[in-house]
Coordinates of C-alpha atoms in Angstrom, one line a residue:
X1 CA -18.4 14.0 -18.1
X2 CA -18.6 13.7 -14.3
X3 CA -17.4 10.7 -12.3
X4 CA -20.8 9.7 -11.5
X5 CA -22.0 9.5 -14.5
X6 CA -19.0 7.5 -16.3
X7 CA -19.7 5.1 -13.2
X8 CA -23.0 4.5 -14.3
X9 CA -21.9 4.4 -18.2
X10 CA -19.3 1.4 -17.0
X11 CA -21.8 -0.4 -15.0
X12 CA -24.3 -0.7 -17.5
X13 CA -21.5 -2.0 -20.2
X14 CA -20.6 -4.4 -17.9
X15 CA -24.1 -5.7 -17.4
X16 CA -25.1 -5.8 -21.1
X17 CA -21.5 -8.2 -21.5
X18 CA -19.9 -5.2 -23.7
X19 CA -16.0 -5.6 -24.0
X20 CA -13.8 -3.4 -23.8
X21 CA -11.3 -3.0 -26.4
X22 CA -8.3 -4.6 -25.8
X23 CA -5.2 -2.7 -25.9
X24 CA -2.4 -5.1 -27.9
X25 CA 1.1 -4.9 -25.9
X26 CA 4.0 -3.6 -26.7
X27 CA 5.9 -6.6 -25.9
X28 CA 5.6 -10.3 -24.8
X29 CA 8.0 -11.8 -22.7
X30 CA 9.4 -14.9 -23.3
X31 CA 7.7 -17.5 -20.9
X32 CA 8.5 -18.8 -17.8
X33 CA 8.8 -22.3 -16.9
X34 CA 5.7 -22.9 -14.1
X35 CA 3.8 -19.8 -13.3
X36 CA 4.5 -15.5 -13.4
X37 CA 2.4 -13.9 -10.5
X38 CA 4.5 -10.6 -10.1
X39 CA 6.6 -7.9 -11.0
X40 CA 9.2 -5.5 -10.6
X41 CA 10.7 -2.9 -12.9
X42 CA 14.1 -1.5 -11.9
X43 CA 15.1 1.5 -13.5
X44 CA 18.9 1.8 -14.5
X45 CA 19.5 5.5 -13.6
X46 CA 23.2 5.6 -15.8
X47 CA 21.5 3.8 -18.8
X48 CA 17.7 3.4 -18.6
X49 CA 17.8 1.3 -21.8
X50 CA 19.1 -1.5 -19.6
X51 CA 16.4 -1.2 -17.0
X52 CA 15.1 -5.2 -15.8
X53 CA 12.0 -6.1 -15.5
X54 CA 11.9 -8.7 -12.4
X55 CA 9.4 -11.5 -12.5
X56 CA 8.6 -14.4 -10.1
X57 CA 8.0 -18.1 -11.3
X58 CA 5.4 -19.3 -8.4
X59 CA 6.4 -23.2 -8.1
X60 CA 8.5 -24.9 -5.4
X61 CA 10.8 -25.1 -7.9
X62 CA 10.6 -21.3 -8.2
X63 CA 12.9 -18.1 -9.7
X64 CA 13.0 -14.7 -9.9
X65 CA 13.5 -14.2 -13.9
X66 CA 15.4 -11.0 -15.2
X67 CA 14.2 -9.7 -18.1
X68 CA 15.3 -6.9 -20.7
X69 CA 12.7 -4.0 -22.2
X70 CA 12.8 -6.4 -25.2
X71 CA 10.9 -9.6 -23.0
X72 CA 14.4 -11.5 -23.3
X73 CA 15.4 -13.2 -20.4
X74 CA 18.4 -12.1 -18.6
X75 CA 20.1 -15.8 -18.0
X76 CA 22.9 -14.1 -16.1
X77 CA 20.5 -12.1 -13.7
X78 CA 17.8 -14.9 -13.1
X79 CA 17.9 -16.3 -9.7
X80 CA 16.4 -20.2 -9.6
X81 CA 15.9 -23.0 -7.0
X82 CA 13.3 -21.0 -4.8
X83 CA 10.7 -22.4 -2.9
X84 CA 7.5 -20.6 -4.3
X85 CA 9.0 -16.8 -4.7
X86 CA 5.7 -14.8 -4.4
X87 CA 5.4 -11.1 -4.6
X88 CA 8.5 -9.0 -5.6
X89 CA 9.5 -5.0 -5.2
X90 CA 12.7 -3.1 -5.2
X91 CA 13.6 0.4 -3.9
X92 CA 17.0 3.1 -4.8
X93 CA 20.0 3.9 -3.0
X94 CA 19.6 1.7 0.7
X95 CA 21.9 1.9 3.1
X96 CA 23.8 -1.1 4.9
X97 CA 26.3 1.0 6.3
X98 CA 27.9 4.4 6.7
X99 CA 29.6 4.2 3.2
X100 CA 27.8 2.2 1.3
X101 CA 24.3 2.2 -0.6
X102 CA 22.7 0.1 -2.6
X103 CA 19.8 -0.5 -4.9
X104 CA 17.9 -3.8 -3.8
X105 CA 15.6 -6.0 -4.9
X106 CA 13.2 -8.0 -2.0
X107 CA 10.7 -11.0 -2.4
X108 CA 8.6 -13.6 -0.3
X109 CA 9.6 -17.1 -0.8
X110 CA 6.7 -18.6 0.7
X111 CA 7.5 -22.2 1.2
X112 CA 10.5 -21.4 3.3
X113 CA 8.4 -19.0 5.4
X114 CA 11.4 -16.1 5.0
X115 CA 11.6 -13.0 3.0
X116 CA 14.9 -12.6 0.4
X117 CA 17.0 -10.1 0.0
X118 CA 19.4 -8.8 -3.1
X119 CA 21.4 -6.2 -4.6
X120 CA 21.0 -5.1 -7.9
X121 CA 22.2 -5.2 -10.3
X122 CA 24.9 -8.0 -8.9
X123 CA 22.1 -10.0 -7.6
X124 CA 24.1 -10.6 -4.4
X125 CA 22.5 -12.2 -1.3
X126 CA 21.8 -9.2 1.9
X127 CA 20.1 -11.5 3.4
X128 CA 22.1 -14.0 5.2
X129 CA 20.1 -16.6 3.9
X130 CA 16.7 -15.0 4.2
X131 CA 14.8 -14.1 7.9
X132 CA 11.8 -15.7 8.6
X133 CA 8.5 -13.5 9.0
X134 CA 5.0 -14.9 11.5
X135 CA 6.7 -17.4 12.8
X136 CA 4.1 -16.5 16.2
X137 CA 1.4 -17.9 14.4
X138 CA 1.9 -20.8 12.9
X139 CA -1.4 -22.9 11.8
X140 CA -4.2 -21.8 9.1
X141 CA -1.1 -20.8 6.7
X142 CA -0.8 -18.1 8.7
X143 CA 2.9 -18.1 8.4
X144 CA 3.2 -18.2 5.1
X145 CA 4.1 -14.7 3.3
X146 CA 2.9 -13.6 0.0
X147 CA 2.5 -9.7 -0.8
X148 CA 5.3 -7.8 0.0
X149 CA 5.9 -3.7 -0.8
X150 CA 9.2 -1.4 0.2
X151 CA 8.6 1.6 2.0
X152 CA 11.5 4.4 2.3
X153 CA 10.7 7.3 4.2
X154 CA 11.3 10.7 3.3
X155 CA 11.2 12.1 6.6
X156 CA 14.2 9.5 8.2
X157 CA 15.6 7.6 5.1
X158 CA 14.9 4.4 6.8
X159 CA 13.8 1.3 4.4
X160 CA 10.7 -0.5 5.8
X161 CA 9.2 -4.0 4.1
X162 CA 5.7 -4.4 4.6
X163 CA 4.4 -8.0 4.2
X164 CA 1.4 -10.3 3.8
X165 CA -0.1 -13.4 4.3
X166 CA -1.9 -16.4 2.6
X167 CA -3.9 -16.6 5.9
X168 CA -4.6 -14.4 9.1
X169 CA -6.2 -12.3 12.0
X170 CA -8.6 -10.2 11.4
X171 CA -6.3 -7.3 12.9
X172 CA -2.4 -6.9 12.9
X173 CA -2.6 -9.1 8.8
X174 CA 0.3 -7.1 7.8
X175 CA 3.8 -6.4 9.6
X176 CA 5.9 -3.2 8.8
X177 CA 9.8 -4.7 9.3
X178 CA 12.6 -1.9 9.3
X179 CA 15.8 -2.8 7.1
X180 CA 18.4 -1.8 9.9
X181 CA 22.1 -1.3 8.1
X182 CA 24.2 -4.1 9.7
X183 CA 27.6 -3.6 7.7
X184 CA 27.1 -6.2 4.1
X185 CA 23.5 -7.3 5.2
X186 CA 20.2 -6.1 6.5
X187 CA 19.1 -6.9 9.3
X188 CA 15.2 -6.9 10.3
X189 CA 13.4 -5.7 12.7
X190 CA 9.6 -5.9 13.0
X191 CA 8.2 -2.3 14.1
X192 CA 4.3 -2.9 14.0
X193 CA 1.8 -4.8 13.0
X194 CA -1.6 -3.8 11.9
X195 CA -4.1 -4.1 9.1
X196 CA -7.3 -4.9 8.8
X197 CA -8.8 -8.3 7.0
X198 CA -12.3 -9.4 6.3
X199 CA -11.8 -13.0 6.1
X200 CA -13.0 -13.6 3.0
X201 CA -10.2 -14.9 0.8
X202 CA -6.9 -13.1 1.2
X203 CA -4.5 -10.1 1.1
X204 CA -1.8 -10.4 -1.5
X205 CA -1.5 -7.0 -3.4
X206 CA 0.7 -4.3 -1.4
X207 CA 1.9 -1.0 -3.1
X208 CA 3.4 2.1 -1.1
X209 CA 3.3 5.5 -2.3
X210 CA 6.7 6.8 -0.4
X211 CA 5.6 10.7 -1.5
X212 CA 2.6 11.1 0.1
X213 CA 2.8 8.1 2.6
X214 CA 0.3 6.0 2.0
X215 CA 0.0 1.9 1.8
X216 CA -3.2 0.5 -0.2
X217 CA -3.4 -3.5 0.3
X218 CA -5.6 -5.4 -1.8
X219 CA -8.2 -7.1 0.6
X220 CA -9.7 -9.9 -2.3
X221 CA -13.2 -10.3 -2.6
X222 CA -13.9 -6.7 -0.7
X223 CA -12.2 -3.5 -1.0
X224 CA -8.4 -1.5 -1.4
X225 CA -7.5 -0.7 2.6
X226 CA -5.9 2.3 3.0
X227 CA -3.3 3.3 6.2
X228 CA -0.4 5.6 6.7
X229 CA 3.3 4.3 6.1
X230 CA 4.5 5.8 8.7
X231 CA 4.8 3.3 11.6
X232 CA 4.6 6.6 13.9
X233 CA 1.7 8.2 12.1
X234 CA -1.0 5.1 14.1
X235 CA -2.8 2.0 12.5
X236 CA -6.2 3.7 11.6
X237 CA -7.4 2.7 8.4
X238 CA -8.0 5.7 6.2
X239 CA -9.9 4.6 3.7
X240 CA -11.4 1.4 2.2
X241 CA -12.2 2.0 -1.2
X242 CA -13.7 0.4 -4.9
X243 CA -14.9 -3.1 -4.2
X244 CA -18.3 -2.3 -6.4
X245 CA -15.9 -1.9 -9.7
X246 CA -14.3 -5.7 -9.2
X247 CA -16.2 -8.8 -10.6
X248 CA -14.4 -10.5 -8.0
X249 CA -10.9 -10.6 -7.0
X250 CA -9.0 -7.6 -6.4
X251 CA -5.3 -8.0 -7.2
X252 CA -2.0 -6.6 -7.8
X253 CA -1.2 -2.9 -7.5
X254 CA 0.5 -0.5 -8.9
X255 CA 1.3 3.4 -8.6
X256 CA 2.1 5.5 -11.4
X257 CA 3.6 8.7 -9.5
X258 CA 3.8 12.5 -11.2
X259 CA 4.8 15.4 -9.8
X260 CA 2.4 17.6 -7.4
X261 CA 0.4 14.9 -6.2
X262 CA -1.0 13.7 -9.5
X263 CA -0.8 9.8 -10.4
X264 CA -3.1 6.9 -10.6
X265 CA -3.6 3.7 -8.4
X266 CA -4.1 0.9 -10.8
X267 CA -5.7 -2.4 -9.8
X268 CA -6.1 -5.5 -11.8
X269 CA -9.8 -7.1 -11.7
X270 CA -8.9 -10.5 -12.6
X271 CA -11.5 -12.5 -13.2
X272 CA -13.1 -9.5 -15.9
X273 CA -9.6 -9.1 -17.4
X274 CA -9.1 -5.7 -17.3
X275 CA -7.3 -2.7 -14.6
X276 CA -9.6 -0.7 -12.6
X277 CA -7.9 3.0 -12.5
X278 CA -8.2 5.1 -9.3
X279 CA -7.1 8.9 -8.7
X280 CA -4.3 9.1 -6.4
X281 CA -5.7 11.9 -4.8
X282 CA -8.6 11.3 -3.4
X283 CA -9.4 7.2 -4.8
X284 CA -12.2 7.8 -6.8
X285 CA -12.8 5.6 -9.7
X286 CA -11.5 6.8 -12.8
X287 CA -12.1 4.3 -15.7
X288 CA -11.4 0.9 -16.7
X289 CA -9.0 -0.8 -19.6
X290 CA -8.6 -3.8 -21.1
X291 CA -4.7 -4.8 -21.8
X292 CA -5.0 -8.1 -23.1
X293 CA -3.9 -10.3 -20.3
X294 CA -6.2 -12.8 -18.3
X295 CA -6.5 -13.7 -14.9
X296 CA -3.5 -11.2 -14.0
X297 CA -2.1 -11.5 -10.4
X298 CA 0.5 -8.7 -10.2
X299 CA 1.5 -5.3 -12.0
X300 CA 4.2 -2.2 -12.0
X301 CA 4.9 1.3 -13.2
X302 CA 7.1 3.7 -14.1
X303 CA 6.8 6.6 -15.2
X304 CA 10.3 7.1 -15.8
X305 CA 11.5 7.6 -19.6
X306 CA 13.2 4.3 -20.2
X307 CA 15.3 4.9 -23.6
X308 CA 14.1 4.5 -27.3
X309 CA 11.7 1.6 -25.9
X310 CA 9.3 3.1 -23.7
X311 CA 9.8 6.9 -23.6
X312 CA 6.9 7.4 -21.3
X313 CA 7.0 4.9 -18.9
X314 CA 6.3 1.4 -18.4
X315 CA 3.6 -0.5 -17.3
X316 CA 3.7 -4.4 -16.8
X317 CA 1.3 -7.0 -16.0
X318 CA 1.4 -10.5 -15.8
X319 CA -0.1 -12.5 -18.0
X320 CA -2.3 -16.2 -16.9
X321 CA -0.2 -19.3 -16.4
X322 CA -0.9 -21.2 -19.4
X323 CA 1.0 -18.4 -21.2
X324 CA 3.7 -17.8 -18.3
X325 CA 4.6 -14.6 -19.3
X326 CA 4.2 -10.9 -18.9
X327 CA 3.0 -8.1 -20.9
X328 CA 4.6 -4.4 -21.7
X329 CA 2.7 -1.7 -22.2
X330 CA 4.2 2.0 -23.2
X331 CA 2.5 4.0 -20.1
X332 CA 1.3 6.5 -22.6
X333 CA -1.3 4.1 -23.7
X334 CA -2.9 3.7 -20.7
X335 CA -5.1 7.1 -21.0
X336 CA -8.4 7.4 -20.2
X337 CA -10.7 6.2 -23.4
X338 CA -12.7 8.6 -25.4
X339 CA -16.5 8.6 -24.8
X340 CA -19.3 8.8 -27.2
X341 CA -20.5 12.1 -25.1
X342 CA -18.9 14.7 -23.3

């Protein structure tokens, strides 16, 4: 069946009310104490059976929980007493100085204004304390950060952050901040700003797709924006992409990555409960699922093979927060769904 035609199939199920089937998850975290809004999966290269799935509790009285492939929390790797922890990412192998790397995990922590900064898996602070991010504009809540994605480049190694706001212009909504190595910390060091904003709600979701160099942002209430991650490569948008397939907000992100180009761009549609898939070749709309969870804000992949548990890869999604939790599901269930024709 061509892509125009499941379109059309989609868009009339969605107009006579049909539901998709829901797809039950693998497993349930244990909850939260105020509210999940987004994850992170790090991947434990020596033993991916104790890989953590990172969450953040949205609250002034805020944490990033740690989580095993079973939905246990991780008491001893659960950071507390943040000030509305937003978005979270983490990214292999950093550098801080010309001996040592590091695996790190970053997040927004919106109330204080600043971006945080960890190792994992020893949770240490790299941070001094956190470093503060639009402080140049500060009215509208234009200073107050919420999506956040890691770049690292393949071409020089270097480690960039790009982060959003709940508020902003209607160009330069994003900054791209280089992780310079400074000896036991990072320090950062703002190297553009760019992005493009309608003004309609807000942009939270950020994903970056370090093989082929991309950043998608998820503009809410309009489309997925498209640019280069390269700061050298220019601001231009490249693409801005699947608005028509969202009943309204357009949230988190996430990139499932295979070899020679071939992958997915998966977007939660939060107010229809389900994830809108996209090719990550050229962005067109692939299909739609249903995986249980309700008004999700944030999402991850992996495809890596992560033990006994999930052999195929990983996908979570966070679930609403009157249930302050997140879902699992083994990535090999997210396949495209049979059709009655062909």
């Amino acid at each position: 069946m061509n892509k125009i035609k499941s379109i059309l199939i989609c868009l009339i199920l969605a107009s006579c009310g049909t539901q998709l089937p829901e797809i039950a998850p693998d497993v349930v975290t244990e909850k939260t104490l105020h509210d999940t809004d987004d994850p992170a999966i790090w991947v434990n290269r020596e033993n991916p059976e104790e890989s953590i799935v990172f969450g953040t509790d949205k609250d002034t009285d805020g944490a990033i929980y740690a989580f095993d492939l079973d939905g246990k929390i991780i008491e001893s790797k659960t950071m507390r007493n943040f000030k509305r922890p937003n978005n979270v990412d983490v990214e292999y192998d950093v550098k801080l100085n010309d001996s040592t790397v590091t695996d790190i995990m970053i997040f927004t922590e919106r109330e204080r204004e600043q971006i945080r900064i960890f190792s994992v898996p020893d949770m240490k602070p790299l941070d001094n304390g956190g470093f503060k991010v639009f402080q140049d504009t500060r009215e509208n809540e234009m200073s107050l950060p919420m999506g956040i994605s890691i770049y690292k480049s393949p071409k020089s190694g270097k480690t960039y952050v790009i982060v959003g706001r709940k508020n902003g212009p209607k160009e330069g909504y994003l900054h791209q901040i280089e992780l310079e190595p400074a000896g036991d910390h990072l320090a950062p060091k703002v190297v553009r700003e760019f992005g493009l904003f309608s003004g309609k709600k807000e942009i939270e979701a950020i994903a970056v797709d370090d093989e082929l160099g991309f950043i998608y942002c998820a503009d809410e209430g309009h489309g997925i924006r498209k640019y280069y991650a390269e700061p050298d490569m220019g601001n231009e948008e490249l693409a801005l992409f699947g608005g028509e397939h969202f009943k309204d907000d357009i949230e988190g992100i996430a990139i499932s990555i295979y070899p020679n180009g071939k992958g997915q761009i998966i977007v939660s549609d939060q107010q229809e409960g389900t994830f809108n898939f996209f090719s990550r070749g050229d962005n067109s709309f692939e299909y739609a699922l249903n995986l249980g969870t309700t008004e999700t804000d944030g999402c991850e992949v992996t495809t890596a093979a992560l033990g006994d548990k999930f052999p195929n890869g990983l996908f979570v999604s966070m679930n609403d927060n009157d249930e302050k939790n997140f879902f699992y599901h083994d990535l090999s269930k997210l396949k495209e769904p049979v059709k009655a024709e062909e």
